[in-house]
Every structure is written in structure tokens, then in C-alpha cells.
PDB file of C-alpha atoms in Angstrom:
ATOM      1  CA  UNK A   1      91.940 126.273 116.818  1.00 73.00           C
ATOM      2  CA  UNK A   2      92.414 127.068 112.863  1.00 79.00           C
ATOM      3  CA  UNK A   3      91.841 124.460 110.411  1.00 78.00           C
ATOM      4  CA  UNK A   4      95.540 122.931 109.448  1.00 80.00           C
ATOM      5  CA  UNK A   5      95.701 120.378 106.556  1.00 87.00           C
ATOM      6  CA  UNK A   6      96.713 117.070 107.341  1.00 85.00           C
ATOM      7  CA  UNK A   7      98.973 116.793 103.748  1.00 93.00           C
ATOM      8  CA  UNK A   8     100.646 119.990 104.598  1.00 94.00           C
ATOM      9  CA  UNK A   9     102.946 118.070 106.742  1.00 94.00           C
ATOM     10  CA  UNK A  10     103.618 115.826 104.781  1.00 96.00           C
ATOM     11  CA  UNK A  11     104.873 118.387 102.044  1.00 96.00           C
ATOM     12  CA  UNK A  12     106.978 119.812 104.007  1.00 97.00           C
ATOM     13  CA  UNK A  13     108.504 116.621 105.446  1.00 97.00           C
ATOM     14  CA  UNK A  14     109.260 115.742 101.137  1.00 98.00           C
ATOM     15  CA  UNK A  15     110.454 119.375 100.750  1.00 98.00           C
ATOM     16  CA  UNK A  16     113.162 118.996 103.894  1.00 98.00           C
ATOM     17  CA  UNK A  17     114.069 115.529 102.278  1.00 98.00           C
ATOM     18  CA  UNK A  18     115.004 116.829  99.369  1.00 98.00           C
ATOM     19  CA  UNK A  19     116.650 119.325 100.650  1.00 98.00           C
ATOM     20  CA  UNK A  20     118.681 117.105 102.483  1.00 98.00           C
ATOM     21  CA  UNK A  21     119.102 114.542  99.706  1.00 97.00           C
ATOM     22  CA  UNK A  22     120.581 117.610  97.722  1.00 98.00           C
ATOM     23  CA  UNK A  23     123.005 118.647 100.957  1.00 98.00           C
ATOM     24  CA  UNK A  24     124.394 114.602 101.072  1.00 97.00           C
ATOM     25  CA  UNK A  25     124.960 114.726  98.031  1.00 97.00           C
ATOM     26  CA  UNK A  26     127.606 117.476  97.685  1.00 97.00           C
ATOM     27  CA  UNK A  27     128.666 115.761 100.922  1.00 96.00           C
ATOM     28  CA  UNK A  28     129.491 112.575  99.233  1.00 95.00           C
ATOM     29  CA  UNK A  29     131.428 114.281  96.379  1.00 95.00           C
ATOM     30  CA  UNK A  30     133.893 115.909  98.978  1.00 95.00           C
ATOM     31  CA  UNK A  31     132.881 119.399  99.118  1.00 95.00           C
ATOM     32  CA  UNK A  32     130.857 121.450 102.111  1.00 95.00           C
ATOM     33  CA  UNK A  33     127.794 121.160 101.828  1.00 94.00           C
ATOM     34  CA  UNK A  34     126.733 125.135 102.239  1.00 95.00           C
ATOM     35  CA  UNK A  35     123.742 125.887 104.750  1.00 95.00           C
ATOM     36  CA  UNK A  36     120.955 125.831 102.160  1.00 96.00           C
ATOM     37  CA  UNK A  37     121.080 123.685  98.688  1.00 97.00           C
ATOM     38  CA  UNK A  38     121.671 125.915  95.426  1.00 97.00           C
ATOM     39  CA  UNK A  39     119.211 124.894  92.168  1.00 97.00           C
ATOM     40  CA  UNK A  40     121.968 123.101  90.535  1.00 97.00           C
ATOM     41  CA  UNK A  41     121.725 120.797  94.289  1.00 97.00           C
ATOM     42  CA  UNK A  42     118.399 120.592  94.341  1.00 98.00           C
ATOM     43  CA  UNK A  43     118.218 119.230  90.525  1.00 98.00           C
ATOM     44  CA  UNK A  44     121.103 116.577  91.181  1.00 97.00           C
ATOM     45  CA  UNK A  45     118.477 115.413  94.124  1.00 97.00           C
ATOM     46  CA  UNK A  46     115.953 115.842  91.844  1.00 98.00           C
ATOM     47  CA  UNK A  47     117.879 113.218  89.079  1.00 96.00           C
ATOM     48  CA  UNK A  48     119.009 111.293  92.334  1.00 96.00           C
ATOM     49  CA  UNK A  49     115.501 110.676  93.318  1.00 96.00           C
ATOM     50  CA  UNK A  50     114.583 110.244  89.621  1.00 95.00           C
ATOM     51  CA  UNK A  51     116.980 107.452  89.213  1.00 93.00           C
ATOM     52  CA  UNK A  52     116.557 106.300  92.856  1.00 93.00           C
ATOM     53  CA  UNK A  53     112.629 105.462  91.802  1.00 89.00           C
ATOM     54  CA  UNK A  54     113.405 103.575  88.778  1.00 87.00           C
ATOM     55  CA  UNK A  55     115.541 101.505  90.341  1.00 83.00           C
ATOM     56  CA  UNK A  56     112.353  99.577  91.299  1.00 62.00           C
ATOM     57  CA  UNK A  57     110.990  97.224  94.064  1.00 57.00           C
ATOM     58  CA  UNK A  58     112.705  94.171  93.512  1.00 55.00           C
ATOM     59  CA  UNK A  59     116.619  96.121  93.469  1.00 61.00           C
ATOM     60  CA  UNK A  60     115.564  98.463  96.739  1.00 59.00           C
ATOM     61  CA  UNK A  61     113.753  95.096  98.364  1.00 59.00           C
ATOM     62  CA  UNK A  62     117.012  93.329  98.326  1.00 56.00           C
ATOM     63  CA  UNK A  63     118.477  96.534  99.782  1.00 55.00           C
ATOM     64  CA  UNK A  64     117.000  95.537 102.822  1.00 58.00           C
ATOM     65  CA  UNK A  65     119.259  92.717 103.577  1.00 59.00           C
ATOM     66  CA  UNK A  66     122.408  95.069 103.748  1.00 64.00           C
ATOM     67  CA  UNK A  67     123.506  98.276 105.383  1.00 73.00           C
ATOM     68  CA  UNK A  68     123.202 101.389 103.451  1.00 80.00           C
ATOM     69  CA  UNK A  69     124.314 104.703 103.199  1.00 90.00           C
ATOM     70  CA  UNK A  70     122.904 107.725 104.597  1.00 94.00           C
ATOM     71  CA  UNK A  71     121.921 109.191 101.028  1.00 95.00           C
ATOM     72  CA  UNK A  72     120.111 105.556 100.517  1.00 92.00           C
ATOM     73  CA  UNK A  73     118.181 105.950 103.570  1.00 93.00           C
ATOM     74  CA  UNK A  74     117.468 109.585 102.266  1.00 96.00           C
ATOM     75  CA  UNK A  75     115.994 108.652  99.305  1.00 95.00           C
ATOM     76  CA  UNK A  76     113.644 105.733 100.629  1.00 92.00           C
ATOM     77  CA  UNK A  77     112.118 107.991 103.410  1.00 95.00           C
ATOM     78  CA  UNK A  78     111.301 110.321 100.833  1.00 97.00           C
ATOM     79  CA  UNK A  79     109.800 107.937  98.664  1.00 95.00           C
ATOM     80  CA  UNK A  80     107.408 106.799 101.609  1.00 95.00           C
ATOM     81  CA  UNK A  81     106.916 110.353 102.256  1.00 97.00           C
ATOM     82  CA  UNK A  82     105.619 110.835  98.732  1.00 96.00           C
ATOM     83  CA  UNK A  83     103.705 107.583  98.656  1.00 95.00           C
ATOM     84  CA  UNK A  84     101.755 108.659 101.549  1.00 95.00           C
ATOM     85  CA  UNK A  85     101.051 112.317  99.855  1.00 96.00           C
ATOM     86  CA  UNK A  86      99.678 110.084  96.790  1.00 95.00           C
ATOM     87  CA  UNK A  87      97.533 108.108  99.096  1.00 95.00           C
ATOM     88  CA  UNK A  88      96.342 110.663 100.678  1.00 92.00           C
ATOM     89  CA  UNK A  89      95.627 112.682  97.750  1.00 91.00           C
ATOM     90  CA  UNK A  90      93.566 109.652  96.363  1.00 91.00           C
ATOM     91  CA  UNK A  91      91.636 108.891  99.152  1.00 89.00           C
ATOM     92  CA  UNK A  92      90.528 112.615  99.300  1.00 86.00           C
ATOM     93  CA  UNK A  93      89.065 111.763  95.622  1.00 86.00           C
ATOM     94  CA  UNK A  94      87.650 108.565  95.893  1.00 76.00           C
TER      95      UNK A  94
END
């Protein structure tokens, strides 16, 4: 059975999400979104998830008391995702 990294998984789980982040959001502005994000997509995820980090805990904690969108719940899975990849990463050095 050949060796497979355990954080490979996880970076291509963050990968797909932003992909997908980039996808909703040409989704949300009305268009189609075409079968595979274009650099100009994948930099408004990029700015999306930028923006969506700043935001901080104490904004996306109250978040959690109502519904949101699909692009929201985008953006927080792929900020776990990434928090895990950092945890692991760390671990692996300390």
C-alpha cells in the first residue's frame, strides 16, 4: 500500500472550495457559472475569502444564530479546512 499524506486531502478539499467559492460567486451576480472557474473567478474567491477572514470571530460567531447563504457556508468550510492544514502543519513541527 504506497505511502499517501494525510494533508494531501486536505489540500485538495481547500482547492475544490475555492473553486466552488469562485463558481457561487458568478452564480450570485446572475451569470452561468461555466464548468471550471477562470483566474479572474478564482481571484474574486480569493478577495472573497480575504475579506470573509477579516471579518473576524465575533461577526461570523453571531452568524451562527441565523440562516446563511450558500456562499457563507462556502467560505466557513474552507476556513476550517485551512485551519486544520495549519494545525496540521504545526504539529508536524513541534
Amino acid at each position: 500500500m504506497p505511502y499517501t499524506d494525510p494533508l494531501e486531502p486536505m489540500l485538495q478539499r481547500a482547492d475544490e472550495l475555492r473553486r466552488r467559492i469562485a463558481l457561487r460567486i458568478v452564480e450570485e451576480a446572475g451569470a452561468t457559472p461555466p464548468p471550471s472557474p477562470s483566474a479572474d473567478h478564482l481571484a474574486a474567491a480569493d478577495e472573497a475569502i480575504a475579506a470573509w477572514d477579516e471579518q473576524g470571530e465575533e461577526e461570523q460567531d453571531q452568524r451562527a444564530f441565523r440562516n446563511i447563504g450558500p456562499l457563507q457556508e462556502l467560505l466557513a468550510e474552507y476556513q476550517a479546512t485551512i485551519e486544520r492544514i495549519v494545525e496540521e502543519r504545526d504539529r508536524r513541527l513541534g
